[in-house]
Tab-separated table of C-alpha atoms and ligand atoms in Angstrom:
chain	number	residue	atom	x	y	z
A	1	UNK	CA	0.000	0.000	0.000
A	2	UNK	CA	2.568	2.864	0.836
A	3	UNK	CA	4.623	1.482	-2.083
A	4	UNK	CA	1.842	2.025	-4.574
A	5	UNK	CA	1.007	5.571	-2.822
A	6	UNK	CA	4.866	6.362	-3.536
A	7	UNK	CA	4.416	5.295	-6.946
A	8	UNK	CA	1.698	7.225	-7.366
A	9	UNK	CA	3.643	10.504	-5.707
A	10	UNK	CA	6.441	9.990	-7.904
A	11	UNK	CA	4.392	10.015	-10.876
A	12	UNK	CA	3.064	12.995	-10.416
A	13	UNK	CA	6.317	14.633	-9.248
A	14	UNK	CA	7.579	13.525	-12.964
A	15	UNK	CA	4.420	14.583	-14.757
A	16	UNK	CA	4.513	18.225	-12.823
A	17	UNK	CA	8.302	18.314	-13.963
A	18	UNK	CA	7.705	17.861	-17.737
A	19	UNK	CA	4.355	20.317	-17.587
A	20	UNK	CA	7.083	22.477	-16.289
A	21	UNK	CA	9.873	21.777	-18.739
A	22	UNK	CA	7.458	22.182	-21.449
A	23	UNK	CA	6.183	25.680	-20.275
A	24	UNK	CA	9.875	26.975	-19.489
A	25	UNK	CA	10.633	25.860	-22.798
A	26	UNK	CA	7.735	27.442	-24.742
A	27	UNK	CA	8.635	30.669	-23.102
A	28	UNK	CA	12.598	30.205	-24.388
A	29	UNK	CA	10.450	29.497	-27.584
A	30	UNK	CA	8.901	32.608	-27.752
A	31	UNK	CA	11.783	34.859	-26.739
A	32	UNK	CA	14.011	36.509	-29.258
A	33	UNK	CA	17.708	34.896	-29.332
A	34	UNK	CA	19.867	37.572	-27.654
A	35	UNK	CA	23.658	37.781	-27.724
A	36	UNK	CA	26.022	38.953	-24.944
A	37	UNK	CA	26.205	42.345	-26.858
A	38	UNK	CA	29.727	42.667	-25.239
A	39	UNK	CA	32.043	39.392	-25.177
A	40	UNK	CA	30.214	38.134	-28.384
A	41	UNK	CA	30.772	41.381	-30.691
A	42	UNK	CA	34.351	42.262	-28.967
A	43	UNK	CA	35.439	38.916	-29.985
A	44	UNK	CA	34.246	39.595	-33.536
A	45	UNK	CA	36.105	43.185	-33.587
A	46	UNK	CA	39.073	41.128	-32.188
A	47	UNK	CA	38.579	38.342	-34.953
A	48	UNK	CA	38.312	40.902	-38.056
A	49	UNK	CA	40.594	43.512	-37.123
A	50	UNK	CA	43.104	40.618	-36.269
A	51	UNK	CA	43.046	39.620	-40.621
A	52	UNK	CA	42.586	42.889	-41.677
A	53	UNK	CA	45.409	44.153	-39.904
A	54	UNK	CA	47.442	41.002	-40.846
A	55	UNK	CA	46.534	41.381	-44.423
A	56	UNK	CA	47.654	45.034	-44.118
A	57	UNK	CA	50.786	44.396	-42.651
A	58	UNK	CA	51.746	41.411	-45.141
A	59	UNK	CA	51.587	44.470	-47.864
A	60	UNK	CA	54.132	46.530	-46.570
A	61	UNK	CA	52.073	49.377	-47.539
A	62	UNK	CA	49.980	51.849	-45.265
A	63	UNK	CA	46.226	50.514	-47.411
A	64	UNK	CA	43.144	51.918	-45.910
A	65	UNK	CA	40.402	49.178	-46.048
A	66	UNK	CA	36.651	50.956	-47.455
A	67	UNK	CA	34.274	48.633	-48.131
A	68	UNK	CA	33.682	45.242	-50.913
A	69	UNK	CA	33.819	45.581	-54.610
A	70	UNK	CA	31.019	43.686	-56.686
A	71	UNK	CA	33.634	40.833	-56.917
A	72	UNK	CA	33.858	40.806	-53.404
A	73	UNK	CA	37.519	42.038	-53.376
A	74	UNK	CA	38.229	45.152	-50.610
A	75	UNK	CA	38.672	48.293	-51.372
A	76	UNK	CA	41.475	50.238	-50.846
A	77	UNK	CA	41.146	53.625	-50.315
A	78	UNK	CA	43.125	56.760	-50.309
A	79	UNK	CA	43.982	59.261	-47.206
A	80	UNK	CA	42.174	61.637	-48.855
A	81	UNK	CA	39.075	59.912	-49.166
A	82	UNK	CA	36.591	60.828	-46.424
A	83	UNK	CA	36.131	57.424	-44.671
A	84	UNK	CA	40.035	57.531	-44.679
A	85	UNK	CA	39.740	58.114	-40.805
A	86	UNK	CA	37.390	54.970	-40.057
A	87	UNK	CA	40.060	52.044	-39.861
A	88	UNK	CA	42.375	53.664	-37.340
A	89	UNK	CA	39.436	54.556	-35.414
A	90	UNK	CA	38.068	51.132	-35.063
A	91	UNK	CA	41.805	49.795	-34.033
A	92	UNK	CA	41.381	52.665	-31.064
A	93	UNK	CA	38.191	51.333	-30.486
A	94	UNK	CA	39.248	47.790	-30.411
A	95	UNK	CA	42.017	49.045	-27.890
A	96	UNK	CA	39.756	50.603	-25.927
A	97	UNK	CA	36.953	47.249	-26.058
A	98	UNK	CA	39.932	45.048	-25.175
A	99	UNK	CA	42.122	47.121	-23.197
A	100	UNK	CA	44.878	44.577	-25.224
A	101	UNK	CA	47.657	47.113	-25.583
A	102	UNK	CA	48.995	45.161	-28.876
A	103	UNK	CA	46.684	47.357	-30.701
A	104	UNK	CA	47.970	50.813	-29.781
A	105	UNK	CA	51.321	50.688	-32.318
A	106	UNK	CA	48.434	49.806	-34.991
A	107	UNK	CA	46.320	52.099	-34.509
A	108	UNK	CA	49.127	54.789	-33.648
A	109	UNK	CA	50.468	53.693	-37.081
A	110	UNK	CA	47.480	53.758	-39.100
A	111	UNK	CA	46.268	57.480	-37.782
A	112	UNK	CA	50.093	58.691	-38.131
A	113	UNK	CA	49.625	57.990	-41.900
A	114	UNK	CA	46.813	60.414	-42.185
A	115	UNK	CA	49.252	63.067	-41.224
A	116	UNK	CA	48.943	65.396	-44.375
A	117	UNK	CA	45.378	65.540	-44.534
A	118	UNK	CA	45.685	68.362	-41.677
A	119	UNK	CA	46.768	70.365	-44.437
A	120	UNK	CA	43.485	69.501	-46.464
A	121	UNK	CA	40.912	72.459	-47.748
A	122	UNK	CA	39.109	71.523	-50.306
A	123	UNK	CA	36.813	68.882	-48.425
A	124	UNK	CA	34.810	69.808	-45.539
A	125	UNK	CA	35.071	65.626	-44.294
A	126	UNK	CA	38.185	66.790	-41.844
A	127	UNK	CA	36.396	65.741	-39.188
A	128	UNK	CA	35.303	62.366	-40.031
A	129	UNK	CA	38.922	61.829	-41.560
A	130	UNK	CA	40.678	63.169	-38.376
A	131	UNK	CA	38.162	62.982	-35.697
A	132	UNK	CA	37.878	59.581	-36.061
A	133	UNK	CA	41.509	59.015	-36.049
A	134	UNK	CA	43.406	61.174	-33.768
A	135	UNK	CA	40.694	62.630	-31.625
A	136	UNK	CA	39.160	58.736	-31.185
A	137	UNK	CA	43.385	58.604	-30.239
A	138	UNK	CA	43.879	61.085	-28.355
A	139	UNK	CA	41.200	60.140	-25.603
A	140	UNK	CA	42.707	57.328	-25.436
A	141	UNK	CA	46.926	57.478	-24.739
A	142	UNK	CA	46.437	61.316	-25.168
A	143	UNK	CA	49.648	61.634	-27.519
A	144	UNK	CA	50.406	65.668	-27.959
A	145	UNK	CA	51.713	65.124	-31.301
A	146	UNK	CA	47.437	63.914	-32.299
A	147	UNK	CA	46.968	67.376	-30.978
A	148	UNK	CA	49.003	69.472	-32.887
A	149	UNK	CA	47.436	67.554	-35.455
A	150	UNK	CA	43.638	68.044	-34.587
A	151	UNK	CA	44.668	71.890	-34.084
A	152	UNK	CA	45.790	72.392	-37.561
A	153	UNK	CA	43.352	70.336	-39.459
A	154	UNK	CA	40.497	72.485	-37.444
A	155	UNK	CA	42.733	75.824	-38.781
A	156	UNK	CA	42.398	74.117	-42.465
A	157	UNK	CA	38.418	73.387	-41.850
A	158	UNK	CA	37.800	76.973	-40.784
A	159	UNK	CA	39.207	77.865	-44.159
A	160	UNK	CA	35.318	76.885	-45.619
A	161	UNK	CA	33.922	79.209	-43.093
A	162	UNK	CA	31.400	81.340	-45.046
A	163	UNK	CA	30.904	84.024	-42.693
A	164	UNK	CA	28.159	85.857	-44.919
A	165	UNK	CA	25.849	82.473	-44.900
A	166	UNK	CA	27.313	81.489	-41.292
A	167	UNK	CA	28.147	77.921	-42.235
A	168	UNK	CA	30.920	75.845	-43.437
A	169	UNK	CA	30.788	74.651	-47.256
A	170	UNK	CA	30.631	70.909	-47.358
A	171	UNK	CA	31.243	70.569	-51.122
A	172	UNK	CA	33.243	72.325	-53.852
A	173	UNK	CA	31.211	73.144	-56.694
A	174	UNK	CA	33.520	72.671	-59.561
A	175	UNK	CA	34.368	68.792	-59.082
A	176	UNK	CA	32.961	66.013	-60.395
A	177	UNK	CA	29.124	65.473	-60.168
A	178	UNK	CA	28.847	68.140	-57.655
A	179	UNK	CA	29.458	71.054	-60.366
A	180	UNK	CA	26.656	69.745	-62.458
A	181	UNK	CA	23.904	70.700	-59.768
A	182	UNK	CA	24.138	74.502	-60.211
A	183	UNK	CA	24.869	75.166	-56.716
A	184	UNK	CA	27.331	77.855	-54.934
A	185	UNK	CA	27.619	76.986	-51.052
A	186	UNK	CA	26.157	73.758	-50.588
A	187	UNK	CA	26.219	72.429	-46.919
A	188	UNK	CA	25.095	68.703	-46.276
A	189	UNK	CA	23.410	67.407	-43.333
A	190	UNK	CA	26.897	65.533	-42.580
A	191	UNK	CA	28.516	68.181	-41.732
A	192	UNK	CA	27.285	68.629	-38.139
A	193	UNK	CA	29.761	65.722	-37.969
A	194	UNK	CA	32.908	67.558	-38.590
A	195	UNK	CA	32.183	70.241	-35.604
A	196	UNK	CA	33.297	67.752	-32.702
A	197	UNK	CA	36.923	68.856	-34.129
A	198	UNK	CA	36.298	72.513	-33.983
A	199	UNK	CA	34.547	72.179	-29.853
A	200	UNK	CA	37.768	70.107	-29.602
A	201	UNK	CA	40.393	72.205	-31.283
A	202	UNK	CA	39.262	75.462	-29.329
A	203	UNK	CA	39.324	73.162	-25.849
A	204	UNK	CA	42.596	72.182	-27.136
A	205	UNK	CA	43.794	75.729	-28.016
A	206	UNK	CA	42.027	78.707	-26.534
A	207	UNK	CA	41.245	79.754	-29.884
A	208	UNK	CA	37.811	80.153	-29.092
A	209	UNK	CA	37.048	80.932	-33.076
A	210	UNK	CA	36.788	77.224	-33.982
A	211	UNK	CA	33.526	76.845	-31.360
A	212	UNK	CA	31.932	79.998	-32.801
A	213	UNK	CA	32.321	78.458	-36.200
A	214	UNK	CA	30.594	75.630	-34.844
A	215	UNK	CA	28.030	77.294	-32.936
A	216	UNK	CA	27.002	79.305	-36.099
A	217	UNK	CA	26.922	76.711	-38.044
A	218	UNK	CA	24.541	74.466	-36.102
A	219	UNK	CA	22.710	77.187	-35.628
A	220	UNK	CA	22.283	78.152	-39.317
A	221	UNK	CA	21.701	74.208	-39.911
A	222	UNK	CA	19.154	73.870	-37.006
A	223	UNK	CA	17.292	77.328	-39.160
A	224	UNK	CA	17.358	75.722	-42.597
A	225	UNK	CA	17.968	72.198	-43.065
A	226	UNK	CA	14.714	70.820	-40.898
A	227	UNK	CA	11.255	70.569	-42.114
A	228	UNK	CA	8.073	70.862	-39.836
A	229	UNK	CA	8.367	66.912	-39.290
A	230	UNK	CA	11.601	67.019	-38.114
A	231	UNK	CA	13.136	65.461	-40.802
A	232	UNK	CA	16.323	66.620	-41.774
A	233	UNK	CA	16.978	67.794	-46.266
A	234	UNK	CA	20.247	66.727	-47.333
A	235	UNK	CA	21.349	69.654	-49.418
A	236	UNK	CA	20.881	73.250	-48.324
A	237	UNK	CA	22.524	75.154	-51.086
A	238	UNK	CA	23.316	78.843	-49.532
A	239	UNK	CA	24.345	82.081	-51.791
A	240	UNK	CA	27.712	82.853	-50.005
A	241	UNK	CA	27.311	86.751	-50.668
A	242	UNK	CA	23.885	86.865	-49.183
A	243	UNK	CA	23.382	84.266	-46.730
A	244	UNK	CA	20.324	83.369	-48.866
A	245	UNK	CA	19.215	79.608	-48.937
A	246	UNK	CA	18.836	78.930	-52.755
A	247	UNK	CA	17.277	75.839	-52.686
A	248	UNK	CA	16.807	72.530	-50.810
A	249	UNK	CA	17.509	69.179	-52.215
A	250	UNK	CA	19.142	65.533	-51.862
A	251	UNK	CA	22.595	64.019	-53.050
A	252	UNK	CA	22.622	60.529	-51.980
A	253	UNK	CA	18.886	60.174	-50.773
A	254	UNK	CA	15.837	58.979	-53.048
A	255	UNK	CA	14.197	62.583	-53.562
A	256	UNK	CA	14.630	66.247	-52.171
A	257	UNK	CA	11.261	65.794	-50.202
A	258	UNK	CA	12.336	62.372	-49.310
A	259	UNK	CA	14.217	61.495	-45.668
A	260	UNK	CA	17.427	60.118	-46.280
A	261	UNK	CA	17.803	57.417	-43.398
A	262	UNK	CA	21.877	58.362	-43.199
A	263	UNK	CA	21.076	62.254	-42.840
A	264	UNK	CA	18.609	61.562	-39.840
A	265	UNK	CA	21.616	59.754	-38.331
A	266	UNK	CA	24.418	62.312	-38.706
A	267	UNK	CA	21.420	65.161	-37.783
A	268	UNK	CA	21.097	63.197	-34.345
A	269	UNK	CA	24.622	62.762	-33.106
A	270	UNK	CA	25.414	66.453	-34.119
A	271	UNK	CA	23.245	67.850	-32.335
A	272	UNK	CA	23.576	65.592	-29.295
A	273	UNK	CA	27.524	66.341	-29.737
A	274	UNK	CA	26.707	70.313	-30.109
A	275	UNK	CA	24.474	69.658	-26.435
A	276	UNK	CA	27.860	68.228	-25.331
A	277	UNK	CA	30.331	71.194	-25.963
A	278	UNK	CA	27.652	74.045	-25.461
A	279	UNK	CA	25.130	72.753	-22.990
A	280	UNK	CA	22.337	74.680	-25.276
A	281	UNK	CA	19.023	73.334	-25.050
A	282	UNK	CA	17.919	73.836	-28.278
A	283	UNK	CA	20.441	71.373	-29.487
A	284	UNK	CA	18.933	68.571	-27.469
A	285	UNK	CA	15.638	69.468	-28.045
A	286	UNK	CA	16.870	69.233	-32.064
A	287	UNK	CA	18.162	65.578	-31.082
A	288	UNK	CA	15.351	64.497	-29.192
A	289	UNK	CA	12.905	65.569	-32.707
A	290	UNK	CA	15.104	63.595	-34.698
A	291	UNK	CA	14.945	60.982	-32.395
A	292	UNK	CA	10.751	61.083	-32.522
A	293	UNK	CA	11.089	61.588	-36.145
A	294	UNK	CA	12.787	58.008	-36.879
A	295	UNK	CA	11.222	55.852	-34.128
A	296	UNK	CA	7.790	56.851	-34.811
A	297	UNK	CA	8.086	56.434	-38.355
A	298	UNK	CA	6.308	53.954	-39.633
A	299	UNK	CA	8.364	52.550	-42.924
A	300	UNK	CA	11.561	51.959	-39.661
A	301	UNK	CA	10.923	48.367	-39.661
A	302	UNK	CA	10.694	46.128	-36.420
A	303	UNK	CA	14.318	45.491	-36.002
A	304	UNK	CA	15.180	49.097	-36.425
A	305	UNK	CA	17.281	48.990	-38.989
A	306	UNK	CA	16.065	51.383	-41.465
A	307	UNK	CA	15.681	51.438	-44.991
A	308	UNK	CA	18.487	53.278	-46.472
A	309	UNK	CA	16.037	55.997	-46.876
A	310	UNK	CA	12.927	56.257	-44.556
A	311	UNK	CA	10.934	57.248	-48.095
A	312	UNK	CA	12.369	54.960	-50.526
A	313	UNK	CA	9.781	53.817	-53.079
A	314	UNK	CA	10.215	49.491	-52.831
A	315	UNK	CA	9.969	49.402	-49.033
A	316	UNK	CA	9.874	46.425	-47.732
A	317	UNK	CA	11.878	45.009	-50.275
A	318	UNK	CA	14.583	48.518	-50.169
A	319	UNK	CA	18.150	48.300	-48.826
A	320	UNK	CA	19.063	48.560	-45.138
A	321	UNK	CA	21.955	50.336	-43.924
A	322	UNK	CA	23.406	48.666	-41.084
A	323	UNK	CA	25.869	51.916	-41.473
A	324	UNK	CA	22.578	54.401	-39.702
A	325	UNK	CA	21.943	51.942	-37.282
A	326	UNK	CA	24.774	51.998	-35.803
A	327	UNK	CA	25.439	56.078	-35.769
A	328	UNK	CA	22.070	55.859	-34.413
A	329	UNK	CA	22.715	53.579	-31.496
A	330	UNK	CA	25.868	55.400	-30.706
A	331	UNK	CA	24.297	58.494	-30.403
A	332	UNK	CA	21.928	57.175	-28.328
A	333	UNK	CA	24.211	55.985	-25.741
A	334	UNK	CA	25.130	59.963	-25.632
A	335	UNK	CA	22.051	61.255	-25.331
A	336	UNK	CA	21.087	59.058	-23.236
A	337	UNK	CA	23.359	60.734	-20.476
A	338	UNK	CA	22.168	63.711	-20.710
A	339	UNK	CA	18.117	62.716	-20.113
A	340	UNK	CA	18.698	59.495	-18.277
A	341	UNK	CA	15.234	59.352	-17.594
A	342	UNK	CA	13.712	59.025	-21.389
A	343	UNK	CA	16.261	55.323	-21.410
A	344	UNK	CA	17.525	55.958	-25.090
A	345	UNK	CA	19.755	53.545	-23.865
A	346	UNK	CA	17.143	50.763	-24.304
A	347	UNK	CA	16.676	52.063	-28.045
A	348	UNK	CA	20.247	51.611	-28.535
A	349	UNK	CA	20.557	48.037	-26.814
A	350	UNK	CA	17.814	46.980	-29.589
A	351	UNK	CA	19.736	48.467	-32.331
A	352	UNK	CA	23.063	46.679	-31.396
A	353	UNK	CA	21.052	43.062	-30.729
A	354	UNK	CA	19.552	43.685	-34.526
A	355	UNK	CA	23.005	44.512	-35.510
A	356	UNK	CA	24.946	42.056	-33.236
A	357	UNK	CA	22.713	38.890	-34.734
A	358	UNK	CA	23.696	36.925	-37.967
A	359	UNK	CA	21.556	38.639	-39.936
A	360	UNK	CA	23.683	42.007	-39.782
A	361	UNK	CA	26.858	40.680	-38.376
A	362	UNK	CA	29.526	38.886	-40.254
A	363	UNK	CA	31.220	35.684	-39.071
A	364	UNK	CA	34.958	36.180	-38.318
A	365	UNK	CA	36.741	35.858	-41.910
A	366	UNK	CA	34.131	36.541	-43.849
A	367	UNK	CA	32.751	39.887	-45.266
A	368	UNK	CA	36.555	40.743	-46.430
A	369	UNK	CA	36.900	41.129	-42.303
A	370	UNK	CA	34.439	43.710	-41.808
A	371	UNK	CA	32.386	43.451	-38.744
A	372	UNK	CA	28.351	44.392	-40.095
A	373	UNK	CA	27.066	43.471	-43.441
A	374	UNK	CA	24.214	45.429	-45.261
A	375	UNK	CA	25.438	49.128	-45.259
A	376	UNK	CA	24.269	51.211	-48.139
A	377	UNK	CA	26.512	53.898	-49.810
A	378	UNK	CA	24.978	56.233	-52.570
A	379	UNK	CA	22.189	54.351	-54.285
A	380	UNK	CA	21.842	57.553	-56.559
A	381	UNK	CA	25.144	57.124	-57.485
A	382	UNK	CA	24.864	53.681	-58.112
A	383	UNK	CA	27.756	52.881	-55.612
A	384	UNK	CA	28.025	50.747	-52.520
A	385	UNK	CA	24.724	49.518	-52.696
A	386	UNK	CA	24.354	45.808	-49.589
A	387	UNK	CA	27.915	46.148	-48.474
A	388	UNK	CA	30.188	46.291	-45.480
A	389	UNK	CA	31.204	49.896	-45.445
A	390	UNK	CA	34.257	50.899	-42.770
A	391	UNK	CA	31.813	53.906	-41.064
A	392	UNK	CA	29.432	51.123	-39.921
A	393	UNK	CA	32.155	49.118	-38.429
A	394	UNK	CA	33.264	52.015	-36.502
A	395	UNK	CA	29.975	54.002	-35.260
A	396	UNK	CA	29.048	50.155	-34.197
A	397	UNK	CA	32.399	49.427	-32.358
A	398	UNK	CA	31.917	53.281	-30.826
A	399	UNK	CA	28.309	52.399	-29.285
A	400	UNK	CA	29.579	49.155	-28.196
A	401	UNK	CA	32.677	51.330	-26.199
A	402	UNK	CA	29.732	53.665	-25.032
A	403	UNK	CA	27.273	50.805	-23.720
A	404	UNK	CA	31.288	49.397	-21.995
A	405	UNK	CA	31.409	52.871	-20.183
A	406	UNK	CA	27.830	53.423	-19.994
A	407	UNK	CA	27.857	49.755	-17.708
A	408	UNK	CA	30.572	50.699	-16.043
A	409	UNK	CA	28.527	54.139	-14.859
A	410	UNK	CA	31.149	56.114	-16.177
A	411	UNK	CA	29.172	58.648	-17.797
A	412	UNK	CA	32.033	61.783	-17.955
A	413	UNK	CA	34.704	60.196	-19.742
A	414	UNK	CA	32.211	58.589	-22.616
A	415	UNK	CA	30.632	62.309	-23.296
A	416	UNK	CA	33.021	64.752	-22.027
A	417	UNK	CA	36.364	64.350	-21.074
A	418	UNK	CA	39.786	64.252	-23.124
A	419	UNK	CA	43.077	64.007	-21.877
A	420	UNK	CA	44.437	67.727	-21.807
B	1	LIG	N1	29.253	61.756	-45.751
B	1	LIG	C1	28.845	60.892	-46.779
B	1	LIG	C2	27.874	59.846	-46.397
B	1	LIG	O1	27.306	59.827	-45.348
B	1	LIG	O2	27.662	58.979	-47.229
């Protein structure tokens, strides 16, 4: 009798057990996979940048990875090109993700060969080219020679100071397919990007002209470029004599009415960077639109990774680009200091999971060793169109160093600080 009343305990026991099993595992079921957005993707960077670099080395030559041809062979670029900055900064960034000093001598090597493009003034993409270089750099060993450096190249940006239309010229109008569009002063939405260097350079110098350049120029950009739903125009073409806006329009997005997914990126971390350096308001209030503008859109699809342009005419079946994801993300991690209680943080955490899973991220060895697959260049220019692009690796390897900092409640030295 109190054999068979054991039995019939046990049984139960082992029936309860596998109703449980079952339900734990239809919960697993129904949970998205996540990944260990740190060890998983630092082991990636480590992975990549450990070929790349090797492949680099084996040349003998100083060769500046860009993206994937159609033949799947990488492109080289030159130190004049604007991404030129993006592979030194993602071998500080890998330092900094690893704290593995092996890569400081690379990535001390790599920026040192982007030396003469201080000296640069006919592009207006000095501070993608050198911010993401020697400033990335300089936070990090704080070398005075990457000083001198970021001081000059600022002197050489403030050369395309238009004082009459208060902003900086992005492009020259008599090269290439930029002198066939009529314009005179055309500033792109990409430049906010290039005014970190000029908060920086006047930090760095006491030349306080650099930040007024800035200043005017965000505030000129914050004036013009925006339209009542927050979306940002590509192409503000200014008359230089008059400070006139001459007309509005797009380079690299699908129409001049249209919302370039890239733009919306670069508007949001300039003005969260302009917040930084000037403590304005109305520079975080500009951030926090942009912000509303993308994540209530309704053509951002459920992973968050937009189409390369939040207007583009075959959505769903449009390009991503990985590339705005991860500015996006990184600039989140920013801004998310600054209004702690709004958690953009948890934005950004989505973001990187999207871009952290196979579907975005390459395995090591693959991609021609570039970290994040599906980045979009110029599809009006018929270039770069579902590729690994260097800018994506290193906005994505930026917001993973934020979310490092971010953990480790550092907030200062992630927004503010730089070794002096
Ligand atoms: N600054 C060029 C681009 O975003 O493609």
């Amino acid at each position: 009798m109190a054999l068979s009343v054991n039995l019939l305990k046990m049984k139960t026991s082992i029936s309860l057990l596998g109703v449980l099993l079952l339900f734990f595992s239809a919960c697993n079921l129904a949970k998205p996979t996540t990944v260990d957005l740190m060890t998983d993707n630092i082991a990636t960077a480590v992975g990549q940048q450990n070929l790349q670099t090797e492949l680099i080395e084996k040349s003998g030559k100083f060769i500046n990875p860009r993206t994937l041809d159609k033949e799947g062979n990488i492109v080289y670029i030159p130190l004049t090109d604007w991404t030129s900055g993006f592979f030194p900064g993602s071998l500080w960034y890998t330092y900094q993700l690893t704290k593995d000093e092996k890569w400081i001598p690379l990535a001390t090597k790599y920026t040192l060969s982007l030396d003469s493009v201080k000296n640069i003034k006919t592009s207006h993409d000095l501070g993608f080219m050198i911010g993401c270089s020697y400033l990335t750099g300089f936070r990090l060993i704080g070398n005075p020679q990457f000083k001198d450096v970021i001081i000059q190249t600022a002197k050489s940006l403030a050369t395309r100071f238009r004082p009459n239309a208060g902003v900086i010229q992005s492009w020259d109008v008599d090269k290439d397919w930029m002198s066939t569009r009529g314009w005179k002063c055309p500033v792109i939405i990409d430049n906010m990007m290039n005014l970190e260097l000029l908060f920086e350079a006047t930090k760095m110098s006491g030349d306080s002209s650099f930040y007024k350049i800035a200043v005017s120029h965000a505030n000129k950009t914050l004036e013009n470029q925006f339209r009542n739903n927050n979306s940002c125009y590509h192409v503000i073409d200014y008359d230089p004599l008059t400070g006139n806006v001459r007309s509005k329009q797009t380079a690299q997005g699908f129409a001049d009415e249209s919302s370039w997914a890239r733009g919306q990126a670069w508007a949001l971390y300039g003005f969260t960077v302009c917040y930084r350096y000037t403590h304005d308001v109305k520079y975080l209030e500009q951030a926090e639109k942009v912000y509303t503008f993308i994540f209530s859109n309704k053509n951002l699809p459920k992973d968050l990774i937009p189409y390369w342009d939040f207007n583009a005419p075959d959505i769903p079946n449009a390009p991503r680009d990985a590339s705005s994801a991860a500015v996006i993300a990184s600039a989140l991690y920013e801004l998310n200091t600054y209004l702690p209680n709004k958690k953009y943080n948890l934005t950004a955490d989505k973001i990187m999971q999207s871009l952290s899973s196979p579907d975005y991220k390459a395995e090591i060895g693959e991609n021609g060793n570039f970290i994040l697959k599906h980045s979009v260049g110029s599809i009006p220019h018929n270039a770069e169109i579902d590729v690994p692009l260097n800018y994506a690796d290193y906005y994505f390897l930026e917001a993973l160093s934020r979310k490092q900092i971010l953990m480790s409640n550092d907030k200062l030295t992630m927004a503010t600080s730089t070794k002096k």
